[in-house]
Amino acid sequence: MMMHAVPVKHLNTFGIDATAREIVAAGSEMDLLARWQEAQEKALPVLLLGGGSNVLFLEDFAGMLLLNRIMGISVTEDEKFWHIHAGAGEDWHGLVSFTLDRGMAGLENLAMIPGRTGSAPIQNIGAYGVEVESVCEYVDLLELNSGVKKRLSAAECCFGYRDSIFKRDYRDGYAIVAVGFILSKSWHPVLTYGELTRLDSERVTPREIFDTVCAMRRAKLPDPAIVGNAGSFFKNPLVSAETARNLLRKYPDAPHYPQPTGEVKLAAGWLIDQCAMKGFRYGAAAVHEKQALVLINRGQATGGDIAVLARHVRRQVAEKFQVWLEPEVRFIAAQGEVDAVEVLS
Ligand SMILES: Cc1cc2nc3c(=O)[nH]c(=O)nc-3n(C[C@H](O)[C@H](O)[C@H](O)COP(=O)(O)OP(=O)(O)OC[C@H]3O[C@@H](n4cnc5c(N)ncnc54)[C@H](O)[C@@H]3O)c2cc1C
């Protein structure tokens, strides 16, 4: 499948109306390598894309958008664990449903996160007290120049909060082609957030958690099919214990989560909300009225509009709290990814 100067609006959940020079889908590793080679011959930059739910197109992309559509799920088991091997192109929520339908628990807190399975380890997706690192066994990676395949163990992925080695050492010239998950047969519910805290840990089922998570997400987050967005635009900032103490002296109600490292995680949504920015608009770009952490495209916003709004939000928060927010969303310019913090500085 190949097209020319094609709109990418339907391929990014922000619904930004940009274009790419070419869009191709790869259903196998051979396809990926062939397309990569083709792009090298044409001297085109390549951007790998899954569901486009964590990217912001700042302008038209002057290269090949390579959609990773490697499918397939297989399951093996031993006495204690299920081992699930999933192609990078599998829909993430589809995988969560697949496992639950077959009585394999462990992914239920991560229901309804948009995107493809291959992207899940990249920012170590997380929600409602669970991050992918706690269920990831390995990640299969293809070096596109050489065709060499590597399997990284979970430890080698260097997972952190919305972070992994795939944002650094294995960012350019590598494709994630499959992810291995390990789900324990002795299941323990994670009920630390929101409505989940009301559930009875002795009697709750994985399905109830799944349903509760889906209901909370439907109630709180705008559906990208209706309002363009990429979920949380900024990461929750990690600050030093001293910065947190100073902030809490002035704002005792500020949500804060001490980390094992000694740092303290603050709630970016709360910080933005304190700047009275819910519903704030810049053209067709806006801060969501209920979720301050979500920036939305009200229709015809360009990537530039969203970036202007994000810069403003970031400055307001820094002025009030001396904390600089960092985007969670990846910024894409004409030649590929650019440093989002630099763009907003
Ligand atoms: C409504 C909404 C809610 C969300 N909620 C959450 C949430 O609760 N928790 C959370 O963590 N995230 C959340 N997100 C963010 C997003 O869903 C995740 O980051 C998701 O993993 C992105 O998957 P994707 O396939 O869409 O990635 P894409 O946006 O397609 O790609 C993201 C990055 O990964 C690269 N990439 C993609 N595929 C590959 C590959 N196979 N190999 C190498 N690089 C690749 C891309 O080049 C890009 O830099 C939300 C987003 C939305 C829109």
GROMACS .gro file of C-alpha atoms and ligand atoms in nm:
model
  398
    1MET     CA    1   0.000   0.000   0.000
    2MET     CA    2   0.154   0.336  -0.095
    3MET     CA    3   0.023   0.690  -0.129
    4HIS     CA    4   0.173   1.035  -0.193
    5ALA     CA    5   0.151   1.357   0.017
    6VAL     CA    6  -0.125   1.197   0.212
    7PRO     CA    7  -0.319   1.351   0.497
    8VAL     CA    8  -0.236   1.210   0.838
    9LYS     CA    9  -0.545   1.349   1.012
   10HIS     CA   10  -0.698   1.004   1.056
   11LEU     CA   11  -0.368   0.862   1.179
   12ASN     CA   12  -0.320   1.089   1.482
   13THR     CA   13  -0.567   1.117   1.769
   14PHE     CA   14  -0.509   1.493   1.793
   15GLY     CA   15  -0.674   1.506   1.449
   16ILE     CA   16  -0.408   1.746   1.319
   17ASP     CA   17  -0.457   1.801   0.949
   18ALA     CA   18  -0.096   1.761   0.834
   19THR     CA   19   0.043   1.543   0.556
   20ALA     CA   20   0.326   1.297   0.504
   21ARG     CA   21   0.514   1.240   0.177
   22GLU     CA   22   0.429   0.871   0.187
   23ILE     CA   23   0.237   0.642   0.415
   24VAL     CA   24   0.307   0.272   0.412
   25ALA     CA   25   0.193  -0.011   0.634
   26ALA     CA   26   0.423  -0.300   0.722
   27GLY     CA   27   0.265  -0.630   0.822
   28SER     CA   28   0.590  -0.822   0.872
   29GLU     CA   29   0.954  -0.771   0.963
   30MET     CA   30   1.047  -0.825   0.596
   31ASP     CA   31   0.807  -0.546   0.501
   32LEU     CA   32   0.956  -0.312   0.759
   33LEU     CA   33   1.308  -0.376   0.629
   34ALA     CA   34   1.203  -0.335   0.266
   35ARG     CA   35   1.024  -0.006   0.338
   36TRP     CA   36   1.315   0.122   0.542
   37GLN     CA   37   1.551   0.039   0.258
   38GLU     CA   38   1.321   0.211   0.010
   39ALA     CA   39   1.317   0.525   0.225
   40GLN     CA   40   1.698   0.522   0.249
   41GLU     CA   41   1.723   0.502  -0.130
   42LYS     CA   42   1.487   0.797  -0.167
   43ALA     CA   43   1.666   0.982   0.116
   44LEU     CA   44   1.339   1.017   0.302
   45PRO     CA   45   1.320   1.043   0.680
   46VAL     CA   46   1.110   0.765   0.837
   47LEU     CA   47   0.867   0.792   1.125
   48LEU     CA   48   0.736   0.472   1.277
   49LEU     CA   49   0.381   0.504   1.394
   50GLY     CA   50   0.143   0.284   1.589
   51GLY     CA   51  -0.195   0.438   1.673
   52GLY     CA   52  -0.073   0.800   1.659
   53SER     CA   53  -0.209   0.865   2.009
   54ASN     CA   54   0.107   1.011   2.155
   55VAL     CA   55   0.229   1.242   1.877
   56LEU     CA   56   0.179   1.603   1.777
   57PHE     CA   57   0.246   1.693   1.412
   58LEU     CA   58   0.386   2.048   1.424
   59GLU     CA   59   0.390   2.070   1.044
   60ASP     CA   60   0.379   1.845   0.737
   61PHE     CA   61   0.612   1.547   0.768
   62ALA     CA   62   0.849   1.536   0.470
   63GLY     CA   63   0.909   1.164   0.488
   64MET     CA   64   0.768   0.814   0.504
   65LEU     CA   65   0.521   0.734   0.775
   66LEU     CA   66   0.577   0.366   0.844
   67LEU     CA   67   0.279   0.207   1.017
   68ASN     CA   68   0.379  -0.095   1.219
   69ARG     CA   69   0.101  -0.347   1.162
   70ILE     CA   70   0.272  -0.670   1.265
   71MET     CA   71  -0.008  -0.878   1.415
   72GLY     CA   72  -0.043  -1.202   1.607
   73ILE     CA   73  -0.084  -1.309   1.968
   74SER     CA   74   0.041  -1.640   2.108
   75VAL     CA   75   0.025  -1.774   2.460
   76THR     CA   76   0.231  -2.033   2.646
   77GLU     CA   77   0.211  -2.121   3.012
   78ASP     CA   78   0.397  -2.286   3.293
   79GLU     CA   79   0.293  -2.366   3.647
   80LYS     CA   80   0.303  -2.008   3.768
   81PHE     CA   81   0.274  -1.780   3.466
   82TRP     CA   82   0.116  -1.711   3.131
   83HIS     CA   83   0.361  -1.584   2.872
   84ILE     CA   84   0.203  -1.374   2.599
   85HIS     CA   85   0.385  -1.281   2.281
   86ALA     CA   86   0.210  -1.003   2.089
   87GLY     CA   87   0.292  -0.844   1.755
   88ALA     CA   88   0.369  -0.471   1.782
   89GLY     CA   89   0.073  -0.381   1.559
   90GLU     CA   90  -0.188  -0.539   1.789
   91ASP     CA   91  -0.432  -0.287   1.932
   92TRP     CA   92  -0.345  -0.241   2.300
   93HIS     CA   93  -0.700  -0.248   2.434
   94GLY     CA   94  -0.769  -0.548   2.210
   95LEU     CA   95  -0.480  -0.730   2.380
   96VAL     CA   96  -0.613  -0.640   2.725
   97SER     CA   97  -0.955  -0.779   2.626
   98PHE     CA   98  -0.799  -1.089   2.466
   99THR     CA   99  -0.620  -1.183   2.788
  100LEU     CA  100  -0.919  -1.118   3.014
  101ASP     CA  101  -1.155  -1.313   2.787
  102ARG     CA  102  -0.925  -1.611   2.835
  103GLY     CA  103  -0.906  -1.580   3.212
  104MET     CA  104  -0.558  -1.429   3.220
  105ALA     CA  105  -0.557  -1.135   3.461
  106GLY     CA  106  -0.301  -0.859   3.506
  107LEU     CA  107  -0.367  -0.604   3.231
  108GLU     CA  108  -0.713  -0.491   3.349
  109ASN     CA  109  -0.595  -0.160   3.503
  110LEU     CA  110  -0.447  -0.065   3.164
  111ALA     CA  111  -0.774  -0.102   2.973
  112MET     CA  112  -0.873   0.158   2.714
  113ILE     CA  113  -0.532   0.316   2.670
  114PRO     CA  114  -0.528   0.397   2.298
  115GLY     CA  115  -0.250   0.284   2.069
  116ARG     CA  116  -0.069  -0.027   1.959
  117THR     CA  117   0.111  -0.286   2.167
  118GLY     CA  118   0.456  -0.201   2.028
  119SER     CA  119   0.430   0.151   2.168
  120ALA     CA  120   0.334   0.039   2.519
  121PRO     CA  121   0.691  -0.014   2.645
  122ILE     CA  122   0.822   0.306   2.483
  123GLN     CA  123   0.676   0.538   2.742
  124ASN     CA  124   0.603   0.253   2.987
  125ILE     CA  125   0.230   0.321   2.970
  126GLY     CA  126   0.058   0.336   3.302
  127ALA     CA  127  -0.281   0.397   3.458
  128TYR     CA  128  -0.460   0.335   3.786
  129GLY     CA  129  -0.155   0.213   3.975
  130VAL     CA  130  -0.009  -0.023   3.712
  131GLU     CA  131   0.268   0.037   3.459
  132VAL     CA  132   0.359  -0.189   3.170
  133GLU     CA  133   0.700  -0.258   3.324
  134SER     CA  134   0.535  -0.477   3.590
  135VAL     CA  135   0.401  -0.716   3.323
  136CYS     CA  136   0.662  -0.687   3.048
  137GLU     CA  137   0.892  -0.987   3.004
  138TYR     CA  138   1.085  -0.875   2.694
  139VAL     CA  139   1.076  -0.648   2.391
  140ASP     CA  140   1.180  -0.766   2.043
  141LEU     CA  141   1.357  -0.499   1.844
  142LEU     CA  142   1.463  -0.488   1.480
  143GLU     CA  143   1.767  -0.285   1.381
  144LEU     CA  144   1.648  -0.148   1.049
  145ASN     CA  145   1.987  -0.084   0.884
  146SER     CA  146   2.128  -0.431   0.948
  147GLY     CA  147   1.813  -0.640   0.988
  148VAL     CA  148   1.956  -0.774   1.315
  149LYS     CA  149   1.700  -0.866   1.579
  150LYS     CA  150   1.754  -0.817   1.950
  151ARG     CA  151   1.551  -0.930   2.248
  152LEU     CA  152   1.576  -0.695   2.545
  153SER     CA  153   1.475  -0.825   2.886
  154ALA     CA  154   1.248  -0.603   3.095
  155ALA     CA  155   1.552  -0.501   3.302
  156GLU     CA  156   1.738  -0.397   2.985
  157CYS     CA  157   1.446  -0.172   2.887
  158CYS     CA  158   1.541   0.063   3.178
  159PHE     CA  159   1.179   0.148   3.249
  160GLY     CA  160   1.099   0.462   3.444
  161TYR     CA  161   0.801   0.691   3.482
  162ARG     CA  162   0.680   0.740   3.121
  163ASP     CA  163   1.029   0.650   3.015
  164SER     CA  164   1.244   0.367   2.877
  165ILE     CA  165   1.556   0.303   2.674
  166PHE     CA  166   1.340   0.323   2.357
  167LYS     CA  167   1.326   0.700   2.397
  168ARG     CA  168   1.706   0.719   2.393
  169ASP     CA  169   1.952   0.448   2.279
  170TYR     CA  170   1.699   0.263   2.061
  171ARG     CA  171   1.502   0.558   1.927
  172ASP     CA  172   1.619   0.607   1.571
  173GLY     CA  173   1.666   0.323   1.325
  174TYR     CA  174   1.496   0.061   1.541
  175ALA     CA  175   1.147  -0.084   1.528
  176ILE     CA  176   0.978  -0.267   1.810
  177VAL     CA  177   0.828  -0.573   1.642
  178ALA     CA  178   0.683  -0.769   1.936
  179VAL     CA  179   0.640  -0.749   2.311
  180GLY     CA  180   0.639  -1.038   2.559
  181PHE     CA  181   0.424  -1.019   2.870
  182ILE     CA  182   0.433  -1.232   3.182
  183LEU     CA  183   0.113  -1.261   3.382
  184SER     CA  184   0.112  -1.434   3.717
  185LYS     CA  185  -0.145  -1.707   3.779
  186SER     CA  186  -0.169  -1.589   4.140
  187TRP     CA  187  -0.340  -1.259   4.074
  188HIS     CA  188  -0.342  -0.961   4.311
  189PRO     CA  189  -0.580  -0.675   4.237
  190VAL     CA  190  -0.439  -0.321   4.232
  191LEU     CA  191  -0.708  -0.099   4.381
  192THR     CA  192  -0.519   0.215   4.477
  193TYR     CA  193  -0.687   0.478   4.256
  194GLY     CA  194  -1.025   0.647   4.216
  195GLU     CA  195  -1.334   0.428   4.209
  196LEU     CA  196  -1.115   0.118   4.237
  197THR     CA  197  -1.056   0.197   4.607
  198ARG     CA  198  -1.425   0.125   4.671
  199LEU     CA  199  -1.397  -0.235   4.548
  200ASP     CA  200  -1.358  -0.523   4.792
  201SER     CA  201  -1.008  -0.666   4.745
  202GLU     CA  202  -1.120  -1.007   4.874
  203ARG     CA  203  -1.402  -1.052   4.625
  204VAL     CA  204  -1.324  -0.833   4.326
  205THR     CA  205  -1.272  -0.997   3.986
  206PRO     CA  206  -1.040  -0.880   3.706
  207ARG     CA  207  -1.350  -0.817   3.495
  208GLU     CA  208  -1.494  -0.579   3.757
  209ILE     CA  209  -1.169  -0.385   3.760
  210PHE     CA  210  -1.169  -0.373   3.380
  211ASP     CA  211  -1.530  -0.245   3.377
  212THR     CA  212  -1.461   0.013   3.649
  213VAL     CA  213  -1.150   0.140   3.470
  214CYS     CA  214  -1.341   0.166   3.141
  215ALA     CA  215  -1.626   0.354   3.312
  216MET     CA  216  -1.386   0.599   3.483
  217ARG     CA  217  -1.199   0.663   3.160
  218ARG     CA  218  -1.520   0.717   2.964
  219ALA     CA  219  -1.642   0.964   3.229
  220LYS     CA  220  -1.317   1.159   3.261
  221LEU     CA  221  -1.133   1.158   2.931
  222PRO     CA  222  -1.246   1.306   2.603
  223ASP     CA  223  -1.291   1.042   2.331
  224PRO     CA  224  -1.040   1.118   2.052
  225ALA     CA  225  -1.299   1.000   1.798
  226ILE     CA  226  -1.504   1.306   1.899
  227VAL     CA  227  -1.251   1.560   2.031
  228GLY     CA  228  -0.892   1.547   1.912
  229ASN     CA  229  -0.644   1.490   2.195
  230ALA     CA  230  -0.346   1.279   2.297
  231GLY     CA  231  -0.439   1.207   2.659
  232SER     CA  232  -0.217   1.369   2.921
  233PHE     CA  233  -0.019   1.634   2.739
  234PHE     CA  234   0.238   1.682   3.017
  235LYS     CA  235   0.407   1.435   3.250
  236ASN     CA  236   0.353   1.465   3.623
  237PRO     CA  237   0.668   1.649   3.735
  238LEU     CA  238   0.919   1.490   3.969
  239VAL     CA  239   1.066   1.749   4.206
  240SER     CA  240   1.314   1.739   4.493
  241ALA     CA  241   1.184   1.682   4.846
  242GLU     CA  242   1.283   2.041   4.929
  243THR     CA  243   1.086   2.190   4.636
  244ALA     CA  244   0.786   1.980   4.740
  245ARG     CA  245   0.814   2.095   5.104
  246ASN     CA  246   0.819   2.460   4.995
  247LEU     CA  247   0.519   2.408   4.772
  248LEU     CA  248   0.323   2.223   5.039
  249ARG     CA  249   0.385   2.500   5.292
  250LYS     CA  250   0.198   2.735   5.061
  251TYR     CA  251  -0.051   2.481   4.916
  252PRO     CA  252  -0.110   2.211   5.180
  253ASP     CA  253  -0.375   2.045   4.960
  254ALA     CA  254  -0.141   1.990   4.664
  255PRO     CA  255  -0.153   1.623   4.560
  256HIS     CA  256   0.197   1.478   4.603
  257TYR     CA  257   0.340   1.130   4.582
  258PRO     CA  258   0.679   1.059   4.746
  259GLN     CA  259   0.892   0.831   4.528
  260PRO     CA  260   1.138   0.559   4.634
  261THR     CA  261   1.418   0.781   4.494
  262GLY     CA  262   1.341   1.055   4.750
  263GLU     CA  263   1.188   1.274   4.483
  264VAL     CA  264   0.822   1.375   4.497
  265LYS     CA  265   0.578   1.346   4.209
  266LEU     CA  266   0.331   1.634   4.171
  267ALA     CA  267   0.004   1.623   3.977
  268ALA     CA  268   0.050   1.828   3.659
  269GLY     CA  269  -0.329   1.854   3.615
  270TRP     CA  270  -0.367   2.009   3.960
  271LEU     CA  271  -0.087   2.262   3.892
  272ILE     CA  272  -0.253   2.367   3.565
  273ASP     CA  273  -0.594   2.384   3.728
  274GLN     CA  274  -0.456   2.614   4.002
  275CYS     CA  275  -0.360   2.855   3.723
  276ALA     CA  276  -0.733   2.864   3.638
  277MET     CA  277  -0.664   2.733   3.291
  278LYS     CA  278  -0.942   2.476   3.247
  279GLY     CA  279  -1.127   2.568   2.928
  280PHE     CA  280  -0.861   2.825   2.827
  281ARG     CA  281  -0.849   2.862   2.448
  282TYR     CA  282  -0.597   2.963   2.187
  283GLY     CA  283  -0.782   2.957   1.857
  284ALA     CA  284  -0.913   2.606   1.813
  285ALA     CA  285  -0.667   2.468   2.069
  286ALA     CA  286  -0.792   2.448   2.426
  287VAL     CA  287  -0.729   2.312   2.772
  288HIS     CA  288  -1.003   2.055   2.833
  289GLU     CA  289  -1.280   2.187   3.057
  290LYS     CA  290  -1.279   1.890   3.295
  291GLN     CA  291  -0.923   1.758   3.263
  292ALA     CA  292  -0.661   2.034   3.282
  293LEU     CA  293  -0.388   1.790   3.178
  294VAL     CA  294  -0.552   1.722   2.842
  295LEU     CA  295  -0.509   1.969   2.558
  296ILE     CA  296  -0.769   1.939   2.285
  297ASN     CA  297  -0.821   2.024   1.920
  298ARG     CA  298  -1.165   2.182   1.894
  299GLY     CA  299  -1.169   2.132   1.519
  300GLN     CA  300  -0.920   2.309   1.300
  301ALA     CA  301  -0.624   2.356   1.536
  302THR     CA  302  -0.281   2.317   1.383
  303GLY     CA  303   0.006   2.150   1.564
  304GLY     CA  304   0.151   2.501   1.598
  305ASP     CA  305  -0.165   2.620   1.779
  306ILE     CA  306  -0.143   2.333   2.025
  307ALA     CA  307   0.227   2.411   2.083
  308VAL     CA  308   0.153   2.782   2.146
  309LEU     CA  309  -0.113   2.683   2.399
  310ALA     CA  310   0.120   2.430   2.563
  311ARG     CA  311   0.395   2.694   2.589
  312HIS     CA  312   0.152   2.931   2.760
  313VAL     CA  313   0.031   2.664   3.004
  314ARG     CA  314   0.389   2.570   3.085
  315ARG     CA  315   0.486   2.932   3.154
  316GLN     CA  316   0.182   2.995   3.374
  317VAL     CA  317   0.265   2.690   3.585
  318ALA     CA  318   0.632   2.790   3.608
  319GLU     CA  319   0.543   3.145   3.713
  320LYS     CA  320   0.313   3.028   3.989
  321PHE     CA  321   0.499   2.721   4.114
  322GLN     CA  322   0.855   2.745   3.972
  323VAL     CA  323   0.801   2.399   3.821
  324TRP     CA  324   0.858   2.345   3.449
  325LEU     CA  325   0.630   2.081   3.300
  326GLU     CA  326   0.766   1.844   3.037
  327PRO     CA  327   0.545   1.717   2.755
  328GLU     CA  328   0.458   1.349   2.749
  329VAL     CA  329   0.351   1.382   2.385
  330ARG     CA  330   0.621   1.341   2.116
  331PHE     CA  331   0.661   1.636   1.878
  332ILE     CA  332   0.701   1.565   1.505
  333ALA     CA  333   0.841   1.824   1.262
  334ALA     CA  334   0.918   1.801   0.888
  335GLN     CA  335   1.225   1.579   0.929
  336GLY     CA  336   1.110   1.372   1.228
  337GLU     CA  337   1.092   1.397   1.603
  338VAL     CA  338   1.215   1.717   1.767
  339ASP     CA  339   1.282   1.796   2.133
  340ALA     CA  340   0.945   1.898   2.276
  341VAL     CA  341   1.095   2.093   2.566
  342GLU     CA  342   1.311   2.294   2.324
  343VAL     CA  343   1.008   2.371   2.107
  344LEU     CA  344   0.818   2.499   2.410
  345SER     CA  345   1.108   2.695   2.564
  346LIG     C1  346  -0.749   0.957   2.522
  346LIG     C2  347  -0.608   0.911   2.552
  346LIG     C3  348  -0.579   0.856   2.676
  346LIG     C4  349  -0.449   0.813   2.706
  346LIG     N1  350  -0.426   0.758   2.829
  346LIG     C5  351  -0.303   0.714   2.860
  346LIG     C6  352  -0.278   0.654   2.988
  346LIG     O1  353  -0.368   0.637   3.070
  346LIG     N2  354  -0.152   0.614   3.014
  346LIG     C7  355  -0.050   0.627   2.926
  346LIG     O2  356   0.062   0.588   2.957
  346LIG     N3  357  -0.071   0.684   2.803
  346LIG     C8  358  -0.194   0.727   2.769
  346LIG     N4  359  -0.217   0.784   2.646
  346LIG     C9  360  -0.104   0.800   2.552
  346LIG    C10  361  -0.094   0.688   2.445
  346LIG     O3  362  -0.211   0.614   2.438
  346LIG    C11  363   0.022   0.592   2.475
  346LIG     O4  364   0.143   0.661   2.481
  346LIG    C12  365   0.033   0.480   2.370
  346LIG     O5  366   0.123   0.381   2.412
  346LIG    C13  367   0.076   0.534   2.234
  346LIG     O6  368   0.061   0.429   2.140
  346LIG     P1  369   0.055   0.458   1.986
  346LIG     O7  370   0.064   0.327   1.918
  346LIG     O8  371  -0.060   0.542   1.954
  346LIG     O9  372   0.191   0.538   1.967
  346LIG     P2  373   0.223   0.645   1.852
  346LIG    O10  374   0.163   0.776   1.891
  346LIG    O11  375   0.191   0.590   1.720
  346LIG    O12  376   0.381   0.654   1.867
  346LIG    C14  377   0.441   0.705   1.984
  346LIG    C15  378   0.593   0.709   1.967
  346LIG    O13  379   0.643   0.577   1.954
  346LIG    C16  380   0.711   0.560   1.828
  346LIG     N5  381   0.673   0.426   1.780
  346LIG    C17  382   0.547   0.381   1.757
  346LIG     N6  383   0.548   0.251   1.722
  346LIG    C18  384   0.678   0.211   1.723
  346LIG    C19  385   0.744   0.088   1.701
  346LIG     N7  386   0.677  -0.024   1.669
  346LIG     N8  387   0.880   0.084   1.712
  346LIG    C20  388   0.949   0.195   1.746
  346LIG     N9  389   0.891   0.315   1.771
  346LIG    C21  390   0.758   0.324   1.760
  346LIG    C22  391   0.660   0.672   1.739
  346LIG    O14  392   0.755   0.709   1.642
  346LIG    C23  393   0.636   0.783   1.841
  346LIG    O15  394   0.756   0.850   1.872
  346LIG    C24  395  -0.347   0.827   2.611
  346LIG    C25  396  -0.376   0.883   2.485
  346LIG    C26  397  -0.505   0.923   2.455
  346LIG    C27  398  -0.535   0.980   2.321
   0.00000   0.00000   0.00000
